[in-house]
Tab-separated table of C-alpha atoms and ligand atoms in Angstrom:
chain	number	residue	atom	x	y	z
F	51	UNK	CA	2.011	-3.493	1.601
F	52	UNK	CA	2.150	-2.370	-1.384
F	53	UNK	CA	4.820	-1.615	-3.454
F	54	UNK	CA	5.510	1.570	-6.293
F	55	UNK	CA	5.630	1.060	-9.848
F	56	UNK	CA	9.504	1.701	-9.681
F	57	UNK	CA	9.902	-1.133	-6.968
F	58	UNK	CA	6.617	-3.897	-9.433
F	59	UNK	CA	8.301	-3.323	-12.367
F	60	UNK	CA	11.589	-4.232	-10.550
F	61	UNK	CA	10.027	-7.291	-9.743
F	62	UNK	CA	8.612	-7.733	-13.444
F	63	UNK	CA	12.808	-7.124	-14.448
F	64	UNK	CA	13.633	-9.967	-12.343
F	65	UNK	CA	10.980	-12.772	-13.864
F	66	UNK	CA	11.786	-11.402	-17.525
F	67	UNK	CA	8.742	-8.997	-18.436
F	68	UNK	CA	9.019	-6.909	-20.468
F	69	UNK	CA	9.822	-2.541	-19.845
F	70	UNK	CA	10.828	0.109	-20.846
F	71	UNK	CA	14.202	1.379	-19.954
F	72	UNK	CA	13.315	3.755	-17.227
F	73	UNK	CA	15.719	4.980	-14.887
F	74	UNK	CA	14.662	6.697	-11.049
F	75	UNK	CA	15.338	10.426	-10.088
F	76	UNK	CA	14.355	11.680	-6.633
F	77	UNK	CA	15.323	15.642	-7.553
F	78	UNK	CA	14.982	18.154	-10.111
F	79	UNK	CA	17.673	17.478	-11.943
F	80	UNK	CA	18.066	13.625	-11.558
F	81	UNK	CA	14.997	13.518	-13.830
F	82	UNK	CA	16.347	16.101	-16.400
F	83	UNK	CA	19.518	14.634	-16.513
F	84	UNK	CA	18.086	11.625	-17.238
F	85	UNK	CA	15.563	12.679	-19.798
F	86	UNK	CA	17.889	14.022	-22.096
F	87	UNK	CA	20.072	10.642	-21.268
F	88	UNK	CA	16.659	8.848	-22.453
F	89	UNK	CA	15.999	10.754	-25.555
F	90	UNK	CA	12.660	12.202	-27.385
F	91	UNK	CA	10.077	11.216	-26.471
F	92	UNK	CA	10.568	10.113	-23.063
F	93	UNK	CA	7.321	10.064	-19.967
F	94	UNK	CA	7.565	11.932	-16.418
F	95	UNK	CA	6.226	9.558	-13.846
F	96	UNK	CA	4.770	10.214	-10.483
F	97	UNK	CA	6.344	7.431	-7.537
F	98	UNK	CA	3.184	7.005	-5.531
F	99	UNK	CA	1.317	5.042	-3.654
F	100	UNK	CA	-1.936	5.217	-5.585
F	101	UNK	CA	-3.571	4.550	-8.431
F	102	UNK	CA	-5.023	7.513	-11.131
F	103	UNK	CA	-2.665	9.018	-11.970
F	104	UNK	CA	-2.500	10.104	-14.756
F	105	UNK	CA	-6.113	11.201	-14.215
F	106	UNK	CA	-4.256	14.116	-11.360
F	107	UNK	CA	-1.820	15.130	-14.555
F	108	UNK	CA	1.271	13.040	-12.822
F	109	UNK	CA	2.526	10.985	-15.937
F	110	UNK	CA	3.470	13.688	-18.815
F	111	UNK	CA	4.475	11.773	-21.716
F	112	UNK	CA	7.235	15.342	-23.276
F	113	UNK	CA	7.946	14.911	-27.151
F	114	UNK	CA	11.193	17.779	-26.945
F	115	UNK	CA	14.423	20.006	-24.674
F	116	UNK	CA	11.911	22.687	-24.230
F	117	UNK	CA	8.866	21.234	-22.677
F	118	UNK	CA	11.622	18.815	-20.278
F	119	UNK	CA	11.734	21.457	-17.196
F	120	UNK	CA	8.279	22.430	-16.740
F	121	UNK	CA	6.658	18.790	-16.726
F	122	UNK	CA	9.401	17.815	-14.580
F	123	UNK	CA	8.379	20.813	-12.011
F	124	UNK	CA	4.941	20.381	-12.577
F	125	UNK	CA	4.858	16.720	-11.826
F	126	UNK	CA	7.430	17.770	-8.481
F	127	UNK	CA	4.637	19.919	-7.437
F	128	UNK	CA	1.883	17.315	-7.953
F	129	UNK	CA	-0.601	16.240	-4.212
F	130	UNK	CA	-1.163	13.046	-5.839
F	131	UNK	CA	-5.037	12.635	-3.181
F	132	UNK	CA	-2.448	13.982	-0.207
F	133	UNK	CA	1.101	12.405	-1.508
F	134	UNK	CA	3.922	14.952	-1.645
F	135	UNK	CA	5.293	13.254	-5.377
F	136	UNK	CA	9.205	12.056	-4.158
F	137	UNK	CA	10.523	10.454	-7.139
F	138	UNK	CA	9.903	9.963	-10.853
F	139	UNK	CA	10.256	7.296	-13.124
F	140	UNK	CA	11.779	8.758	-15.872
F	141	UNK	CA	11.237	6.056	-19.057
F	142	UNK	CA	11.327	6.329	-22.609
F	143	UNK	CA	8.332	6.753	-24.793
F	144	UNK	CA	6.432	4.690	-26.329
F	145	UNK	CA	3.655	3.695	-29.353
F	146	UNK	CA	1.161	2.112	-27.740
F	147	UNK	CA	-1.292	0.172	-30.807
F	148	UNK	CA	-3.391	-1.336	-27.911
F	149	UNK	CA	-4.155	-1.129	-23.801
F	150	UNK	CA	-4.771	-4.049	-21.913
F	151	UNK	CA	-5.885	-4.329	-18.250
F	152	UNK	CA	-4.581	-7.653	-17.054
F	153	UNK	CA	-4.573	-8.537	-13.020
F	154	UNK	CA	-3.446	-11.857	-10.795
F	155	UNK	CA	-5.477	-11.780	-7.878
F	156	UNK	CA	-6.344	-13.580	-4.977
F	157	UNK	CA	-10.217	-14.085	-4.860
F	158	UNK	CA	-10.942	-14.626	-1.231
F	159	UNK	CA	-14.909	-15.328	-2.510
F	160	UNK	CA	-14.134	-18.044	-4.507
F	161	UNK	CA	-10.678	-19.815	-2.820
F	162	UNK	CA	-8.896	-19.583	-5.714
F	163	UNK	CA	-6.484	-17.516	-8.203
F	164	UNK	CA	-8.606	-15.103	-10.329
F	165	UNK	CA	-7.221	-13.460	-13.621
F	166	UNK	CA	-8.948	-10.469	-14.701
F	167	UNK	CA	-8.143	-9.192	-18.044
F	168	UNK	CA	-9.694	-6.131	-20.229
F	169	UNK	CA	-9.321	-5.330	-23.403
F	170	UNK	CA	-9.799	-1.835	-22.430
F	171	UNK	CA	-6.425	-0.955	-20.693
F	172	UNK	CA	-5.302	2.378	-19.248
F	173	UNK	CA	-8.281	2.779	-17.757
F	174	UNK	CA	-10.014	2.162	-14.244
F	175	UNK	CA	-11.436	-1.535	-14.328
F	176	UNK	CA	-14.018	-0.894	-12.438
F	177	UNK	CA	-15.697	1.612	-14.103
F	178	UNK	CA	-15.330	-0.345	-17.808
F	179	UNK	CA	-17.076	-3.201	-15.202
F	180	UNK	CA	-20.241	-0.951	-14.293
F	181	UNK	CA	-20.492	0.315	-17.340
F	182	UNK	CA	-19.823	-2.727	-18.978
F	183	UNK	CA	-19.418	-6.317	-17.130
F	184	UNK	CA	-18.562	-8.561	-19.648
F	185	UNK	CA	-15.558	-6.369	-20.492
F	186	UNK	CA	-13.742	-7.947	-18.668
F	187	UNK	CA	-12.683	-11.387	-18.072
F	188	UNK	CA	-13.020	-13.109	-14.466
F	189	UNK	CA	-11.590	-16.815	-14.354
F	190	UNK	CA	-10.088	-18.916	-11.474
F	191	UNK	CA	-7.445	-20.888	-11.053
F	192	UNK	CA	-7.236	-24.100	-9.626
F	193	UNK	CA	-3.988	-23.865	-7.311
F	194	UNK	CA	-3.160	-27.053	-7.869
F	195	UNK	CA	-3.424	-27.136	-11.274
F	196	UNK	CA	-2.165	-23.649	-12.727
F	197	UNK	CA	-2.338	-21.564	-14.755
F	198	UNK	CA	-3.008	-23.897	-18.333
F	199	UNK	CA	-3.820	-24.554	-21.957
F	200	UNK	CA	-7.219	-23.770	-21.371
F	201	UNK	CA	-6.921	-20.293	-19.477
F	202	UNK	CA	-4.269	-19.221	-22.389
F	203	UNK	CA	-7.353	-19.915	-25.179
F	204	UNK	CA	-9.613	-18.288	-23.327
F	205	UNK	CA	-7.657	-15.201	-22.836
F	206	UNK	CA	-5.782	-15.036	-26.177
F	207	UNK	CA	-10.152	-15.056	-27.126
F	208	UNK	CA	-11.694	-12.596	-25.306
F	209	UNK	CA	-8.732	-10.242	-26.429
F	210	UNK	CA	-8.937	-11.004	-29.965
F	211	UNK	CA	-5.964	-11.453	-30.713
F	212	UNK	CA	-4.183	-13.639	-33.309
F	213	UNK	CA	-1.170	-12.294	-33.484
F	214	UNK	CA	1.381	-14.909	-33.289
F	215	UNK	CA	4.526	-13.500	-31.406
F	216	UNK	CA	1.947	-11.123	-29.551
F	217	UNK	CA	0.289	-14.399	-28.717
F	218	UNK	CA	3.984	-15.909	-27.602
F	219	UNK	CA	4.665	-12.791	-25.431
F	220	UNK	CA	1.542	-12.248	-24.063
F	221	UNK	CA	1.524	-16.412	-23.149
F	222	UNK	CA	5.652	-15.419	-21.160
F	223	UNK	CA	4.464	-13.016	-19.280
F	224	UNK	CA	1.176	-14.259	-17.870
F	225	UNK	CA	3.031	-17.040	-16.919
F	226	UNK	CA	4.985	-15.559	-15.282
F	227	UNK	CA	3.065	-12.967	-13.666
F	228	UNK	CA	1.747	-16.314	-11.850
F	229	UNK	CA	5.118	-17.862	-11.087
F	230	UNK	CA	5.685	-13.965	-9.719
F	231	UNK	CA	2.123	-13.615	-7.662
F	232	UNK	CA	3.105	-17.602	-6.265
F	233	UNK	CA	6.687	-17.485	-5.131
F	234	UNK	CA	6.777	-14.352	-3.735
F	235	UNK	CA	3.536	-13.986	-1.828
F	236	UNK	CA	1.898	-11.578	-3.584
F	237	UNK	CA	-1.832	-10.754	-3.041
F	238	UNK	CA	-1.711	-8.904	-6.817
F	239	UNK	CA	-0.053	-8.284	-9.479
F	240	UNK	CA	-1.742	-5.971	-11.637
F	241	UNK	CA	-0.574	-4.397	-14.962
F	242	UNK	CA	-2.759	-1.187	-16.687
F	243	UNK	CA	-1.973	-1.449	-19.331
F	244	UNK	CA	-0.049	-4.363	-20.636
F	245	UNK	CA	0.182	-2.463	-23.765
F	246	UNK	CA	0.680	-3.547	-27.799
F	247	UNK	CA	3.326	-0.952	-29.559
F	248	UNK	CA	3.016	-0.381	-33.587
F	249	UNK	CA	6.174	-3.003	-34.044
F	250	UNK	CA	4.374	-5.753	-32.209
F	251	UNK	CA	5.845	-5.768	-28.778
F	252	UNK	CA	4.249	-6.531	-25.285
F	253	UNK	CA	4.875	-4.506	-23.153
F	254	UNK	CA	3.887	-2.735	-18.841
F	255	UNK	CA	3.341	0.020	-18.307
F	256	UNK	CA	2.589	0.227	-14.999
F	257	UNK	CA	2.999	-2.429	-12.063
F	258	UNK	CA	1.168	-2.281	-8.360
F	259	UNK	CA	1.624	-4.713	-7.192
F	260	UNK	CA	0.844	-5.605	-3.618
F	261	UNK	CA	2.703	-8.014	-0.759
F	262	UNK	CA	0.943	-10.484	1.395
F	263	UNK	CA	2.300	-9.171	5.188
F	264	UNK	CA	2.126	-12.586	5.718
F	265	UNK	CA	4.704	-13.829	3.029
F	266	UNK	CA	7.708	-11.191	4.823
F	267	UNK	CA	9.441	-14.029	6.964
F	268	UNK	CA	9.771	-16.284	4.554
F	269	UNK	CA	11.379	-13.315	1.853
F	270	UNK	CA	13.718	-11.510	3.259
F	271	UNK	CA	15.939	-10.277	0.269
F	272	UNK	CA	11.690	-8.833	0.130
F	273	UNK	CA	12.174	-6.600	2.405
F	274	UNK	CA	14.067	-3.486	0.541
F	275	UNK	CA	10.844	-2.499	-0.564
F	276	UNK	CA	10.228	-1.300	3.446
F	277	UNK	CA	11.223	1.785	4.343
F	278	UNK	CA	10.324	3.569	1.492
F	279	UNK	CA	6.986	5.446	3.149
F	280	UNK	CA	6.371	5.883	6.254
F	281	UNK	CA	2.745	3.809	7.637
F	282	UNK	CA	5.118	0.272	6.500
F	283	UNK	CA	8.253	1.869	8.001
F	284	UNK	CA	6.440	2.338	11.205
F	285	UNK	CA	4.308	-1.207	10.975
F	286	UNK	CA	8.424	-2.834	10.867
F	287	UNK	CA	8.968	-0.768	13.602
F	288	UNK	CA	5.913	-2.492	15.847
F	289	UNK	CA	7.306	-5.294	14.650
F	290	UNK	CA	10.036	-5.571	16.563
F	291	UNK	CA	8.754	-4.164	19.025
F	292	UNK	CA	6.513	-7.088	19.424
F	293	UNK	CA	3.001	-4.733	18.216
F	294	UNK	CA	0.345	-5.793	16.575
F	295	UNK	CA	0.557	-2.644	14.839
F	296	UNK	CA	-1.926	-1.962	11.815
F	297	UNK	CA	-1.417	1.486	9.182
F	298	UNK	CA	-4.803	3.901	8.463
F	299	UNK	CA	-5.434	6.413	8.135
F	300	UNK	CA	-7.295	8.735	10.103
F	301	UNK	CA	-6.055	10.984	13.056
F	302	UNK	CA	-7.031	8.932	16.077
F	303	UNK	CA	-4.124	7.195	17.780
F	304	UNK	CA	-4.901	4.013	19.274
F	305	UNK	CA	-3.478	2.279	21.649
F	306	UNK	CA	-5.098	-0.594	24.060
F	307	UNK	CA	-5.231	-3.508	25.147
F	308	UNK	CA	-6.183	-7.238	23.452
F	309	UNK	CA	-7.058	-7.775	19.485
F	310	UNK	CA	-11.144	-7.372	19.799
F	311	UNK	CA	-10.798	-4.392	22.356
F	312	UNK	CA	-9.035	-3.280	19.290
F	313	UNK	CA	-10.863	-4.141	16.176
F	314	UNK	CA	-13.679	-3.086	18.999
F	315	UNK	CA	-12.317	0.909	20.075
F	316	UNK	CA	-11.956	1.017	16.240
F	317	UNK	CA	-15.287	0.893	15.279
F	318	UNK	CA	-16.889	2.701	17.865
F	319	UNK	CA	-14.653	5.176	17.226
F	320	UNK	CA	-16.087	5.225	13.228
F	321	UNK	CA	-19.421	5.091	15.130
F	322	UNK	CA	-19.390	8.086	16.858
F	323	UNK	CA	-17.571	9.361	12.912
F	324	UNK	CA	-13.825	9.173	14.008
F	325	UNK	CA	-11.692	8.350	12.576
F	326	UNK	CA	-8.584	5.975	13.847
F	327	UNK	CA	-4.343	6.424	13.202
F	328	UNK	CA	-3.855	3.153	13.829
F	329	UNK	CA	-4.352	-0.747	15.056
F	330	UNK	CA	-2.672	-1.868	17.393
F	331	UNK	CA	-2.278	-4.880	20.516
F	332	UNK	CA	-0.009	-3.749	23.206
F	333	UNK	CA	-0.955	-7.899	24.211
F	334	UNK	CA	-1.741	-9.465	27.698
F	335	UNK	CA	1.634	-8.480	28.970
F	336	UNK	CA	2.944	-6.044	31.881
F	337	UNK	CA	5.260	-4.346	30.489
F	338	UNK	CA	5.905	-0.442	30.435
F	339	UNK	CA	8.305	-0.533	27.698
F	340	UNK	CA	4.780	-1.685	25.330
F	341	UNK	CA	3.587	1.895	26.642
F	342	UNK	CA	6.894	3.342	25.486
F	343	UNK	CA	6.969	1.924	22.008
F	344	UNK	CA	4.509	2.752	21.278
F	345	UNK	CA	3.052	5.581	21.930
F	346	UNK	CA	6.415	6.648	19.814
F	347	UNK	CA	5.588	5.200	17.168
F	348	UNK	CA	2.298	6.997	17.551
F	349	UNK	CA	3.649	10.590	18.059
F	350	UNK	CA	5.759	10.293	14.858
F	351	UNK	CA	2.990	10.205	12.394
F	352	UNK	CA	2.636	13.722	11.581
F	353	UNK	CA	-1.624	12.764	10.514
F	354	UNK	CA	-1.940	11.897	14.017
F	355	UNK	CA	-3.924	15.136	16.141
F	356	UNK	CA	-5.364	12.950	19.405
F	357	UNK	CA	-4.366	9.672	21.798
F	358	UNK	CA	-6.781	7.091	22.779
F	359	UNK	CA	-5.876	4.313	25.491
F	360	UNK	CA	-8.112	2.159	25.868
F	361	UNK	CA	-6.889	-0.523	28.706
F	362	UNK	CA	-9.142	-3.016	30.310
F	363	UNK	CA	-7.297	-4.420	32.941
F	364	UNK	CA	-6.785	-8.908	33.195
F	365	UNK	CA	-3.315	-9.502	31.876
F	366	UNK	CA	-1.829	-6.370	31.852
F	367	UNK	CA	-2.352	-3.856	34.800
F	368	UNK	CA	-3.434	-0.522	35.150
F	369	UNK	CA	-0.272	0.644	37.494
F	370	UNK	CA	1.387	-0.506	34.361
F	371	UNK	CA	-0.157	1.394	31.683
F	372	UNK	CA	-0.028	4.064	34.030
F	373	UNK	CA	3.518	3.377	34.401
F	374	UNK	CA	4.524	3.244	31.006
F	375	UNK	CA	2.281	6.581	30.233
F	376	UNK	CA	4.366	8.185	32.415
F	377	UNK	CA	7.807	6.663	31.295
F	378	UNK	CA	7.241	7.844	27.260
F	379	UNK	CA	6.166	11.174	28.828
F	380	UNK	CA	9.128	11.597	31.536
F	381	UNK	CA	11.696	10.469	28.169
F	382	UNK	CA	9.539	13.017	25.960
F	383	UNK	CA	6.731	14.944	27.037
F	384	UNK	CA	3.153	14.967	24.375
F	385	UNK	CA	1.666	17.745	23.266
F	386	UNK	CA	-1.130	16.508	21.054
F	387	UNK	CA	-4.030	15.554	23.960
F	388	UNK	CA	-4.565	12.087	25.446
F	389	UNK	CA	-7.338	10.953	26.274
F	390	UNK	CA	-7.547	7.349	28.927
F	391	UNK	CA	-10.186	4.887	29.498
F	392	UNK	CA	-9.125	2.464	32.479
F	393	UNK	CA	-11.070	-0.534	34.221
F	394	UNK	CA	-10.058	-3.487	35.652
F	395	UNK	CA	-7.523	-4.902	37.665
F	396	UNK	CA	-5.212	-2.505	39.422
F	397	UNK	CA	-7.418	0.131	38.511
F	398	UNK	CA	-7.111	2.870	41.312
F	399	UNK	CA	-3.138	2.625	41.830
F	400	UNK	CA	-3.396	3.057	37.860
F	401	UNK	CA	-5.843	6.216	37.884
F	402	UNK	CA	-3.561	7.340	40.954
F	403	UNK	CA	0.400	8.039	39.094
F	404	UNK	CA	-1.996	9.455	36.103
F	405	UNK	CA	-3.269	11.956	38.611
F	406	UNK	CA	0.321	13.361	39.244
F	407	UNK	CA	0.473	12.762	35.494
F	408	UNK	CA	-2.646	15.605	35.606
F	409	UNK	CA	-4.350	12.942	32.884
F	410	UNK	CA	-7.438	11.892	34.198
F	411	UNK	CA	-9.084	8.731	32.939
F	412	UNK	CA	-12.591	7.638	32.794
F	413	UNK	CA	-14.031	4.134	33.149
F	414	UNK	CA	-16.382	4.048	30.135
F	415	UNK	CA	-15.465	3.463	26.809
F	416	UNK	CA	-18.107	5.419	25.316
F	417	UNK	CA	-17.528	7.945	26.820
F	418	UNK	CA	-13.216	8.434	26.656
F	419	UNK	CA	-14.009	7.672	22.192
F	420	UNK	CA	-16.156	10.324	22.193
F	421	UNK	CA	-13.856	12.240	23.974
F	422	UNK	CA	-10.579	11.657	21.434
F	423	UNK	CA	-13.148	12.157	18.640
F	424	UNK	CA	-14.195	16.195	19.601
F	425	UNK	CA	-10.398	16.168	20.516
F	426	UNK	CA	-9.816	15.563	15.924
F	427	UNK	CA	-13.193	18.138	15.483
F	428	UNK	CA	-15.527	16.177	16.155
F	429	UNK	CA	-17.680	13.704	13.388
F	430	UNK	CA	-15.665	13.573	10.137
O	554	GDP	P1	-1.289	4.985	-13.444
O	554	GDP	O1	-3.418	6.979	-13.701
O	554	GDP	O2	-0.973	5.678	-11.998
O	554	GDP	O3	-2.110	4.013	-13.825
O	554	GDP	O4	-0.308	5.669	-15.560
O	554	GDP	P2	-0.289	4.297	-16.375
O	554	GDP	O5	1.491	4.713	-16.118
O	554	GDP	O6	-0.952	3.452	-15.967
O	554	GDP	O7	0.040	5.843	-17.027
O	554	GDP	C1	-1.924	6.378	-17.563
O	554	GDP	C2	-1.253	5.838	-19.268
O	554	GDP	O8	-0.570	7.035	-19.659
O	554	GDP	C3	-1.673	5.103	-19.510
O	554	GDP	O9	-2.689	4.001	-19.764
O	554	GDP	C4	-1.054	5.281	-21.022
O	554	GDP	O10	-2.444	5.381	-22.199
O	554	GDP	C5	0.214	7.323	-20.946
O	554	GDP	N1	1.621	6.660	-21.325
O	554	GDP	C6	2.276	5.727	-20.385
O	554	GDP	N2	3.003	5.462	-21.171
O	554	GDP	C7	3.211	5.834	-22.059
O	554	GDP	C8	3.887	6.476	-23.352
O	554	GDP	O11	5.547	5.495	-22.862
O	554	GDP	N3	3.677	6.550	-23.459
O	554	GDP	C9	2.511	6.805	-24.384
O	554	GDP	N4	2.881	7.528	-25.200
O	554	GDP	N5	1.637	7.124	-23.143
O	554	GDP	C10	1.977	7.456	-21.881
O	555	MN	MN1	-2.048	2.168	-14.708
């Protein structure tokens, strides 16, 4: 799960990683009020779950009161990569002397934890790496040994930092990032930029924090961060309904039995030029409630334009799935197009029930997938 900048910074504060003073505002008048309290210069930062806000006008440094209303209005009116701005972080402005990139992440390729650092912070790190690979330092950390002095030596040499006070602060910050990474089951903690002020203070100006969802059972208190955006909310509700569900960005809502078939369904959707809105395995049980719950979660997603059922009846019985569809439609009619592929155990009983609902079913997966893609406007 991705955290917003302000949530990541809440964790930074907990771990004593220094951040600028700031306050979250959920409307324009609060934003203006907090900015006036903070004094000038003040920074208005859009809170959206995507990077590159600076480039899209989502970060405004405001020098005086005359510019404030306009800046707050501008940021709240933005759409950044499709995300509306509903919250802004109001932060004290700071003097930047140097911007650094620093992150700790799970490295699947080396099966280690990797610390990445670069002296050209603030910018898109992938771009920097493309132009000048040597500018980006990557150090593997053996999780059994941890972050040690030799890592720090390499880090400060690479960043060309020799000031004792800065070294001391950076060591504290890197150590705390590593501690946080391990204790909170993170797959990424990134500070870009980590800045050195003209007064030689080191501060985390931005935060990108990703929690490995597998850590949630051990981190009850982290659930306070969930429910903050619709994708997370869908995944949590699905988990409570015993559904394996992963929210995606496309427009075809998928209801499939079996994880393998669900993966194959998504592959086939992509193959025919469509885009799945989710991965969903309703499992092998014969329980119509699961279908009812799945439809509830999928249909409340405003991006979904069509629903595709792909049921291969083994232990799952086709008539039970059909009953679930019927129950769900009786409770709340669905106006979206529904495409159904049904084959296997009790297929004819299932098809009969669906006929009563005027929902045709096919036994061909290809045919069903193609139809769903068409219902969503064809190849993307
Ligand atoms: P991102 O574009 O989404 O990564 O947003 P960041 O929080 O990283 O901000 C982008 C850039 O805005 C930073 O690299 C800084 O150059 C600048 N910026 C952010 N906060 C301040 C501030 O308090 N003072 C100044 N002068 N610049 C800032
Ligand atoms: Mn940034």
